[in-house]
Short mmCIF file of C-alpha atoms in Angstrom, two decimals:
data_model
loop_
_atom_site.label_atom_id
_atom_site.label_comp_id
_atom_site.label_asym_id
_atom_site.label_seq_id
_atom_site.Cartn_x
_atom_site.Cartn_y
_atom_site.Cartn_z
CA UNK A 1 6.14 -14.53 -0.01
CA UNK A 2 8.45 -12.00 1.73
CA UNK A 3 6.95 -10.34 4.51
CA UNK A 4 8.50 -7.20 6.04
CA UNK A 5 7.28 -5.79 9.39
CA UNK A 6 7.99 -2.14 9.78
CA UNK A 7 6.58 -1.22 13.53
CA UNK A 8 8.64 -3.84 15.23
CA UNK A 9 11.36 -1.04 16.09
CA UNK A 10 10.48 2.27 17.68
CA UNK A 11 10.64 4.87 15.03
CA UNK A 12 8.00 8.07 13.96
CA UNK A 13 6.51 5.56 12.15
CA UNK A 14 4.81 4.58 15.41
CA UNK A 15 4.08 8.20 16.04
CA UNK A 16 1.98 8.49 13.11
CA UNK A 17 0.11 5.15 13.39
CA UNK A 18 -0.88 6.01 16.69
CA UNK A 19 -2.36 9.12 15.62
CA UNK A 20 -4.34 7.68 12.81
CA UNK A 21 -5.90 5.25 15.21
CA UNK A 22 -6.54 7.89 18.14
CA UNK A 23 -10.22 8.61 17.66
CA UNK A 24 -9.20 11.98 19.34
CA UNK A 25 -7.33 12.90 16.38
CA UNK A 26 -8.32 10.84 13.49
CA UNK A 27 -11.59 12.77 12.72
CA UNK A 28 -9.78 15.65 11.40
CA UNK A 29 -9.50 14.46 7.83
CA UNK A 30 -6.65 16.65 6.62
CA UNK A 31 -4.59 15.57 9.39
CA UNK A 32 -5.66 11.81 8.92
CA UNK A 33 -4.72 11.99 5.00
CA UNK A 34 -1.38 13.82 6.14
CA UNK A 35 -0.53 11.12 8.62
CA UNK A 36 -1.36 8.51 5.76
CA UNK A 37 0.53 10.06 3.36
CA UNK A 38 3.82 10.51 5.92
CA UNK A 39 3.42 6.58 6.54
CA UNK A 40 3.68 6.28 2.91
CA UNK A 41 6.76 8.10 2.71
CA UNK A 42 8.25 5.93 5.43
CA UNK A 43 6.95 2.60 3.55
CA UNK A 44 8.48 4.18 0.44
CA UNK A 45 11.88 4.77 2.04
CA UNK A 46 12.33 1.28 3.12
CA UNK A 47 10.83 -0.53 0.28
CA UNK A 48 13.55 1.68 -1.88
CA UNK A 49 16.44 -0.53 -0.14
CA UNK A 50 15.19 -3.60 -1.64
CA UNK A 51 15.23 -2.22 -4.93
CA UNK A 52 17.88 -2.58 -7.55
CA UNK A 53 20.24 0.34 -8.34
CA UNK A 54 23.10 1.25 -10.69
CA UNK A 55 26.28 3.12 -10.41
CA UNK A 56 26.28 6.81 -12.37
CA UNK A 57 28.64 9.74 -12.80
CA UNK A 58 26.86 13.24 -11.91
CA UNK A 59 28.62 16.65 -12.72
CA UNK A 60 28.40 19.00 -9.59
CA UNK A 61 29.70 22.63 -9.57
CA UNK A 62 32.64 21.64 -8.34
CA UNK A 63 33.68 18.42 -9.96
CA UNK A 64 32.39 14.71 -10.52
CA UNK A 65 30.91 12.88 -8.02
CA UNK A 66 30.19 8.79 -8.53
CA UNK A 67 26.82 7.79 -6.99
CA UNK A 68 24.00 5.13 -7.49
CA UNK A 69 20.04 5.84 -8.60
CA UNK A 70 17.06 3.48 -9.00
CA UNK A 71 17.27 1.06 -11.90
CA UNK A 72 13.84 -0.19 -11.92
CA UNK A 73 11.03 0.68 -13.68
CA UNK A 74 8.40 1.57 -11.15
CA UNK A 75 4.38 1.61 -11.10
CA UNK A 76 2.60 2.67 -8.44
CA UNK A 77 -1.07 1.17 -8.24
CA UNK A 78 -3.16 2.38 -5.36
CA UNK A 79 -6.83 0.91 -4.54
CA UNK A 80 -9.34 3.47 -4.87
CA UNK A 81 -10.45 5.51 -3.00
CA UNK A 82 -8.48 4.80 0.34
CA UNK A 83 -5.13 4.11 -1.01
CA UNK A 84 -4.92 7.68 -2.42
CA UNK A 85 -2.95 9.73 0.64
CA UNK A 86 -1.11 6.52 0.69
CA UNK A 87 -0.31 6.79 -2.83
CA UNK A 88 0.75 10.22 -2.70
CA UNK A 89 3.15 9.27 -0.01
CA UNK A 90 4.98 7.14 -2.28
CA UNK A 91 4.68 9.28 -5.08
CA UNK A 92 6.48 11.94 -2.68
CA UNK A 93 9.74 9.81 -2.94
CA UNK A 94 9.34 7.86 -6.34
CA UNK A 95 8.30 10.95 -8.38
CA UNK A 96 9.37 9.51 -11.43
CA UNK A 97 7.16 6.14 -11.16
CA UNK A 98 4.43 5.83 -13.46
CA UNK A 99 0.74 5.76 -11.77
CA UNK A 100 -1.96 3.60 -11.93
CA UNK A 101 -5.50 3.11 -10.32
CA UNK A 102 -7.92 0.51 -9.36
CA UNK A 103 -11.34 0.35 -7.89
CA UNK A 104 -12.05 -2.67 -5.45
CA UNK A 105 -15.11 -2.83 -3.10
CA UNK A 106 -17.10 -5.00 -0.98
CA UNK A 107 -20.67 -5.95 -2.61
CA UNK A 108 -23.21 -7.67 -0.61
CA UNK A 109 -25.34 -9.41 -2.69
CA UNK A 110 -27.52 -10.72 0.10
CA UNK A 111 -27.63 -7.56 2.04
CA UNK A 112 -25.71 -9.48 5.13
CA UNK A 113 -22.49 -10.06 5.96
CA UNK A 114 -21.39 -12.24 3.09
CA UNK A 115 -19.71 -10.43 0.30
CA UNK A 116 -17.62 -10.81 -3.31
CA UNK A 117 -15.01 -7.98 -4.50
CA UNK A 118 -15.95 -6.47 -7.48
CA UNK A 119 -13.21 -4.73 -9.21
CA UNK A 120 -14.79 -2.13 -11.83
CA UNK A 121 -12.78 0.33 -12.78
CA UNK A 122 -8.82 0.61 -14.14
CA UNK A 123 -6.71 3.30 -15.11
CA UNK A 124 -3.45 1.63 -15.75
CA UNK A 125 -0.39 1.08 -18.47
CA UNK A 126 1.05 -2.46 -18.70
CA UNK A 127 3.17 -3.74 -15.78
CA UNK A 128 5.08 -6.10 -18.42
CA UNK A 129 8.66 -6.60 -16.83
CA UNK A 130 8.32 -3.47 -14.48
CA UNK A 131 8.35 -3.38 -10.52
CA UNK A 132 4.93 -2.89 -9.30
CA UNK A 133 4.20 -1.29 -5.83
CA UNK A 134 0.51 -2.09 -5.07
CA UNK A 135 -0.69 0.27 -2.33
CA UNK A 136 -3.90 -0.18 0.23
CA UNK A 137 -4.01 0.96 3.75
CA UNK A 138 -6.01 -1.98 4.76
CA UNK A 139 -5.14 -5.52 4.68
CA UNK A 140 -8.12 -7.17 6.19
CA UNK A 141 -9.18 -10.56 4.38
CA UNK A 142 -6.98 -10.10 1.44
CA UNK A 143 -9.76 -10.83 -1.06
CA UNK A 144 -9.71 -7.21 -2.36
CA UNK A 145 -5.80 -7.17 -3.04
CA UNK A 146 -5.77 -10.77 -4.38
CA UNK A 147 -8.60 -9.43 -7.30
CA UNK A 148 -6.56 -6.68 -7.97
CA UNK A 149 -3.42 -8.45 -8.33
CA UNK A 150 -5.57 -11.05 -10.54
CA UNK A 151 -6.52 -8.07 -12.44
CA UNK A 152 -3.40 -6.72 -12.96
CA UNK A 153 -1.39 -9.37 -14.29
CA UNK A 154 -3.91 -9.36 -17.19
CA UNK A 155 -1.72 -5.96 -18.59
CA UNK A 156 1.50 -8.10 -18.33
CA UNK A 157 3.65 -9.98 -16.13
CA UNK A 158 5.46 -7.81 -13.56
CA UNK A 159 9.30 -8.55 -12.96
CA UNK A 160 8.39 -7.82 -8.76
CA UNK A 161 5.71 -7.00 -7.08
CA UNK A 162 5.83 -5.02 -3.77
CA UNK A 163 2.20 -4.67 -1.63
CA UNK A 164 2.34 -1.97 0.66
CA UNK A 165 -0.39 -2.28 3.53
CA UNK A 166 -0.22 -0.07 6.53
CA UNK A 167 -2.41 -2.08 8.96
CA UNK A 168 -2.98 -6.12 8.31
CA UNK A 169 -4.97 -8.41 9.82
CA UNK A 170 -3.33 -12.09 10.41
CA UNK A 171 -6.19 -13.55 8.75
CA UNK A 172 -5.54 -11.24 5.30
CA UNK A 173 -1.83 -12.26 5.62
CA UNK A 174 -2.57 -15.87 5.30
CA UNK A 175 -4.87 -15.47 2.49
CA UNK A 176 -2.32 -13.65 0.75
CA UNK A 177 0.54 -16.26 1.15
CA UNK A 178 -2.17 -18.93 0.03
CA UNK A 179 -3.31 -17.11 -3.08
CA UNK A 180 -0.57 -15.18 -4.50
CA UNK A 181 2.97 -16.22 -5.69
CA UNK A 182 5.92 -16.52 -3.30
CA UNK A 183 8.09 -14.09 -5.25
CA UNK A 184 5.89 -11.26 -4.10
CA UNK A 185 6.73 -8.86 -1.38
CA UNK A 186 4.53 -7.71 1.37
CA UNK A 187 5.34 -4.80 3.48
CA UNK A 188 3.57 -4.01 6.38
CA UNK A 189 3.39 -1.07 8.91
CA UNK A 190 1.51 -2.78 11.86
CA UNK A 191 -0.04 -6.21 12.27
CA UNK A 192 -3.40 -6.29 14.22
CA UNK A 193 -4.71 -8.98 16.56
CA UNK A 194 -7.80 -10.11 14.43
CA UNK A 195 -10.63 -9.77 12.23
CA UNK A 196 -14.23 -8.98 14.07
CA UNK A 197 -17.44 -10.79 12.69
CA UNK A 198 -18.08 -8.27 10.15
CA UNK A 199 -14.31 -8.60 8.91
CA UNK A 200 -13.00 -5.48 10.05
CA UNK A 201 -9.36 -5.37 11.71
CA UNK A 202 -9.50 -5.11 15.26
CA UNK A 203 -8.32 -2.78 16.93
CA UNK A 204 -8.08 -1.08 13.43
CA UNK A 205 -8.69 2.58 12.84
CA UNK A 206 -12.24 2.09 11.31
CA UNK A 207 -12.87 3.05 7.52
CA UNK A 208 -9.79 4.56 6.19
CA UNK A 209 -11.77 6.12 2.99
CA UNK A 210 -14.38 7.31 5.59
CA UNK A 211 -11.78 9.24 7.52
CA UNK A 212 -10.15 10.41 4.62
CA UNK A 213 -12.85 11.66 2.49
CA UNK A 214 -16.11 11.51 4.31
CA UNK A 215 -18.83 8.87 4.52
CA UNK A 216 -20.05 7.16 1.49
CA UNK A 217 -23.40 6.05 0.37
#
């Protein structure tokens, strides 16, 4: 797997990452969603450098200009519900892309810390021969992304798969490296230190879905 770390050098990305973590800032849900969206825009820009382009000729009011444009069939797929603000950030840049949505949630059958991933909802066209950007803010254990990936490939074989996460734990990165094809690209805005005993990212930011949309039952 090809892994890209985006916050190794100082940029405005780190500014927004700091705000979504900061307990004095993050509880403003509108600001939290907007910061996640802005992080999505930055990540979309970075991923755009890795896409294929074609030469085109365009007519301006004063003449002809040779330039390039994206030569990919893109499909953005976010994992509900936490992925929605990040999805909007990507869509702001890849506005001609198709869009898909998949649910993935932790189910605790024994009411303890053990869980399985349930993928129960999917709204998605065929991904066959398309470049897929799978979007999820948090990469904790990695089980959700692997479960969604396995669900997605039932709709065809993608030309290329890019996984975009805001905050990742090393355990999740290792799990993806073990269970996903080497051809996948993993884009990480920030890599944190570890998972705690409940498999939450430390220091992380808390529950991204709750911060964006309110507590769930």
